[in-house]
Coordinates of C-alpha atoms in Angstrom, one line a residue:
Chain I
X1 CA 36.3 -12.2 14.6
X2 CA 33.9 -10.0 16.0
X3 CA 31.6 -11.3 18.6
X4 CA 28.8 -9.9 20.7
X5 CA 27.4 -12.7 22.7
X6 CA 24.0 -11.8 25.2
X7 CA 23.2 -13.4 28.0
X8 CA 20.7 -13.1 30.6
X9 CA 17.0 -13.1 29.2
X10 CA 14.6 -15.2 30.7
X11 CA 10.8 -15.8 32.1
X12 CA 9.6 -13.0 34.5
X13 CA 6.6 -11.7 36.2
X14 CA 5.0 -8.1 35.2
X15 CA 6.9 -5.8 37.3
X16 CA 9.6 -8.2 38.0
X17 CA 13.6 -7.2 37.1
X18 CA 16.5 -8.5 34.5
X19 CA 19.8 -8.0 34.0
X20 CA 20.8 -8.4 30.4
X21 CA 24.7 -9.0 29.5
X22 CA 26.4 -8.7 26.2
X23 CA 29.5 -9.9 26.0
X24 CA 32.1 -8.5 23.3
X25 CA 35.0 -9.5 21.3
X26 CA 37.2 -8.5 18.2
X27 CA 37.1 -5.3 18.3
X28 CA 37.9 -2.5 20.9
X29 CA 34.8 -2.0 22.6
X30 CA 36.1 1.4 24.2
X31 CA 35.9 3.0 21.2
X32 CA 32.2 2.2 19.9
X33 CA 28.8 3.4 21.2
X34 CA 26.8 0.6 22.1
X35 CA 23.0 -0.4 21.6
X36 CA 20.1 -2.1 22.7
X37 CA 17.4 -3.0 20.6
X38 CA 14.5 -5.4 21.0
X39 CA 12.0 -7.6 18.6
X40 CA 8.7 -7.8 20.0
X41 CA 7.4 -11.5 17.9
X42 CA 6.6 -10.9 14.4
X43 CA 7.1 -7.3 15.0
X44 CA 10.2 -4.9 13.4
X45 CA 13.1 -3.8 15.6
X46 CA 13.1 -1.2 18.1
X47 CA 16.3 1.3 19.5
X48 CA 15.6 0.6 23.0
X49 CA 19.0 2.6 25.1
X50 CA 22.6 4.1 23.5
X51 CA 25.0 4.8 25.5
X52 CA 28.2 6.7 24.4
X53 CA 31.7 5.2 24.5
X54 CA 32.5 6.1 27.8
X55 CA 29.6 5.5 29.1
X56 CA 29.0 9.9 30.1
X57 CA 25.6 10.0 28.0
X58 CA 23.2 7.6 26.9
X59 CA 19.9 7.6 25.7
X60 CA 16.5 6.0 26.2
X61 CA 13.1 5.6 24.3
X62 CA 10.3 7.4 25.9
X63 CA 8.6 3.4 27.0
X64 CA 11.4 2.5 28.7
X65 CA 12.6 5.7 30.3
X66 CA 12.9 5.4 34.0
X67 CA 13.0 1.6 34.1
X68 CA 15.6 0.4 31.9
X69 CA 19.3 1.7 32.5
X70 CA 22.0 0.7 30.2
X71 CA 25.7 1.0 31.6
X72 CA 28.9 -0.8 30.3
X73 CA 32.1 -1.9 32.1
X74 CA 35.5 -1.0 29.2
X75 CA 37.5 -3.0 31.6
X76 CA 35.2 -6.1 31.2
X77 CA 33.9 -5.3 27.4
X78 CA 30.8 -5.5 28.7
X79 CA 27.2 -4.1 28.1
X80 CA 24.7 -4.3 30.3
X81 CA 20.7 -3.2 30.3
X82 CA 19.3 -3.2 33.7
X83 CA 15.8 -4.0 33.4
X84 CA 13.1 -2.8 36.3
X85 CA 9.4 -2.6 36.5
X86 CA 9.1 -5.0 33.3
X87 CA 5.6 -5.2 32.0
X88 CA 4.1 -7.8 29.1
X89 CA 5.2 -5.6 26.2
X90 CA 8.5 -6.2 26.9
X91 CA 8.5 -8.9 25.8
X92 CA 11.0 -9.2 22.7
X93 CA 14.2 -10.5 21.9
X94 CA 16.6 -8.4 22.7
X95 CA 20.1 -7.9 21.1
X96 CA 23.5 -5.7 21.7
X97 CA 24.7 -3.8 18.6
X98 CA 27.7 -1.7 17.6
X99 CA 27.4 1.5 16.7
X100 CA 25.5 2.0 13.6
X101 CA 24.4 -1.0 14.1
X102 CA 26.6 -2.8 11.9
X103 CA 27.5 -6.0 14.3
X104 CA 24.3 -7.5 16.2
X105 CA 24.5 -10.3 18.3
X106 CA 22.1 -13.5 18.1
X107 CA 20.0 -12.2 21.1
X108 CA 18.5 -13.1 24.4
X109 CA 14.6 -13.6 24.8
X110 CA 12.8 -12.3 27.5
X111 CA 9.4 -13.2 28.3
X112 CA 6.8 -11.0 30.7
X113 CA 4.2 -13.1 31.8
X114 CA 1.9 -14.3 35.2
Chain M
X1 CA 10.1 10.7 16.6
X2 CA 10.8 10.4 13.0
X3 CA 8.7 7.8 11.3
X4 CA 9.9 5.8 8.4
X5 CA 7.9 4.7 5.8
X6 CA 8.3 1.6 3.3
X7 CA 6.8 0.4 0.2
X8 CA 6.0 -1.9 -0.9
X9 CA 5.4 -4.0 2.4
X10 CA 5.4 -7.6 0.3
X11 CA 7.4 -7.8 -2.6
X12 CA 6.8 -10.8 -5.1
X13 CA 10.2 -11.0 -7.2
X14 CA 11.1 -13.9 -9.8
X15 CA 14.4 -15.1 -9.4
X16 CA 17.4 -13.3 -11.4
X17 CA 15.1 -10.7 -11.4
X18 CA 15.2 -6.6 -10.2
X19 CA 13.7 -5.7 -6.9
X20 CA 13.7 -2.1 -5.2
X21 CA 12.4 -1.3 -2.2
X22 CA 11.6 2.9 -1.2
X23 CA 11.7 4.4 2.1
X24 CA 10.5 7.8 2.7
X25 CA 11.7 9.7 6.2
X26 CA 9.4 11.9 8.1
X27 CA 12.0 14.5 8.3
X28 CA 15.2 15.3 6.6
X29 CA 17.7 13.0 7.8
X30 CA 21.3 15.2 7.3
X31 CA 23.0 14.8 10.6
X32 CA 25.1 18.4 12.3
X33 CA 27.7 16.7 11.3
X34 CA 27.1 16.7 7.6
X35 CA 26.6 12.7 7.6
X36 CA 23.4 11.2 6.8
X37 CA 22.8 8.1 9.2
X38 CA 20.0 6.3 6.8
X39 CA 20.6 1.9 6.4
X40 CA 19.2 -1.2 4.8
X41 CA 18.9 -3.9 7.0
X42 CA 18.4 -7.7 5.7
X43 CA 16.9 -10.1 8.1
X44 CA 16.3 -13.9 6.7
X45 CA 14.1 -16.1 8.7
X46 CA 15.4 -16.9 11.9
X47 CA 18.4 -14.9 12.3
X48 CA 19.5 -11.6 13.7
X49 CA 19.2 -8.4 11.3
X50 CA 22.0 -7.5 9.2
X51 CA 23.0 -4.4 7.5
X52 CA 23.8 -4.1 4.1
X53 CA 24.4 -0.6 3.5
X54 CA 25.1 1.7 5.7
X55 CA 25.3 6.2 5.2
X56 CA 22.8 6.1 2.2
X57 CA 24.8 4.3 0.1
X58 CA 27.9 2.4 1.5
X59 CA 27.9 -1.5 1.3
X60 CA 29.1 -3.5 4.2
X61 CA 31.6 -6.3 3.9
X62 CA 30.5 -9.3 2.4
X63 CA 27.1 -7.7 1.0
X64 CA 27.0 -8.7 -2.8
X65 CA 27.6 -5.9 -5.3
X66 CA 23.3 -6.5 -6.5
X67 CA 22.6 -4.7 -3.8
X68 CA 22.5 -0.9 -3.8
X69 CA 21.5 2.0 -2.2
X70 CA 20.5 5.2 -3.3
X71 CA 18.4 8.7 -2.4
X72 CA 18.8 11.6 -0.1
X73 CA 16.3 14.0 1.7
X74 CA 13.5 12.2 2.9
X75 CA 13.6 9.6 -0.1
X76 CA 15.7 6.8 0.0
X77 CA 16.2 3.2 -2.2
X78 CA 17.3 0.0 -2.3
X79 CA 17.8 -2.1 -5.5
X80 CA 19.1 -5.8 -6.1
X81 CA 19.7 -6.1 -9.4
X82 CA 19.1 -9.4 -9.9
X83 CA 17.4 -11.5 -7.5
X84 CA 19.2 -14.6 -5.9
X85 CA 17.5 -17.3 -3.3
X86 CA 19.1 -16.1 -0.6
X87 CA 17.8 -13.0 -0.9
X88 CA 14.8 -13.7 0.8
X89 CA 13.5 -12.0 3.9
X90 CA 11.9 -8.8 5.9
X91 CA 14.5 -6.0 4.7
X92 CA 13.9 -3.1 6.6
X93 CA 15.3 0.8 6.2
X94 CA 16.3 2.9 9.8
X95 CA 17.6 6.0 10.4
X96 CA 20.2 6.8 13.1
X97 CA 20.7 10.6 12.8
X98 CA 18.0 11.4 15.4
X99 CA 17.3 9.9 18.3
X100 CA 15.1 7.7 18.9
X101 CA 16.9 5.9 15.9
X102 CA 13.9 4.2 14.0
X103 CA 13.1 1.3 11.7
X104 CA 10.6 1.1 8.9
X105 CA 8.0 -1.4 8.9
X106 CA 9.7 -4.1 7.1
X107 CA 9.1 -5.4 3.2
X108 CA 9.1 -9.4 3.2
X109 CA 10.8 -10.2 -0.1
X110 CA 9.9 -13.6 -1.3
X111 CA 10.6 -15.7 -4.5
X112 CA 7.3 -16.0 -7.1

């Protein structure tokens, strides 16, 4: 069955950091590029970083550039989203996805707020 | 960043009935690759999105045969063809072809 299981969301101060984990299974991770994409509350979804199979490009949207830094470990099937300099509208629930976007997970919440 | 655009953004549908749902791209969404990377994406209260179709007009596993999808260019559709309970929820169209990919706004199917 495939699985991608996130971990790591939580309750932060503006300007604080995260470090969000998605954990994957059924499938061979190498092969897919990998998302992240995040729900503001009562909002649509939003592409937030891609990264390539390898891991040798990835992609950001323009809010997040510079802060955020997505990275994955093949070894580990692992995705990871390195979050820096966090500020209240980043608040969201934030999911992992499969290329395409065709597998999400259930997501991880993660509150900005004094 | 291409913007996409759906209508109608509440959609009132008796069960066993039709329902279609349009989505118009802000640019052509033809990928150099020749692929078109345009979805429908079901989300039911509560849970994580889910895609139905995916490349214009490709059903996922498990996604009923009611559903359908349809267009090319800038216009694109989805249609159940006959409404079930279940059915109800924010669907929402994205494109993938350029990045940033984007969603559309979202159109909250309910039962009448």
């Amino acid at each position: 069955e495939v699985q991608l299981v996130e971990s790591g969301g939580g309750l932060v101060q503006p300007g604080g950091s995260l470090r969000l984990s998605c954990a994957v299974s059924g499938f061979t991770f190498s092969r897919y590029w990998m998302s992240w994409v995040r729900q503001a509350p009562g909002k649509g979804p939003e592409c937030v970083a891609n990264i390539k199979e390898d891991g040798s490009q990835t992609y950001y949207v323009d809010s997040v550039k510079g802060r955020f830094t997505i990275s994955r470990d093949n070894a580990k099937n692992s995705l990871y989203l390195q979050m820096n300099s966090l500020r209240a509208e980043d608040t969201a629930l934030y999911y992992c996805g499969r290329s395409g976007l065709g597998v999400w997970g259930q997501g991880t919440t993660v509150t900005v707020s004094s | 960043d291409v913007v996409m655009t759906q209508s109608p953004l509440s959609l009132p549908v008796t069960v066993g009935q039709p329902a279609s749902i349009s989505c118009r791209s802000s640019q052509g969404l033809v990928h150099s690759d020749g692929n078109t990377y345009f979805n429908w994406l079901q989300q039911r209260p509560g849970q994580s999105p889910r895609r139905l179709i995916y490349k214009v007009s490709n059903r996922d596993s498990g996604v009923p045969d009611r559903f359908s999808g349809s267009g090319s260019g800038t216009d694109f559709t989805l249609k159940i063809s006959r409404v079930e309970a279940e059915d109800v929820g924010v669907y929402y169209c994205m494109q993938g072809t350029d990045w940033p990919h984007t969603f559309g706004q979202g159109t909250k199917l309910e039962i009448k």
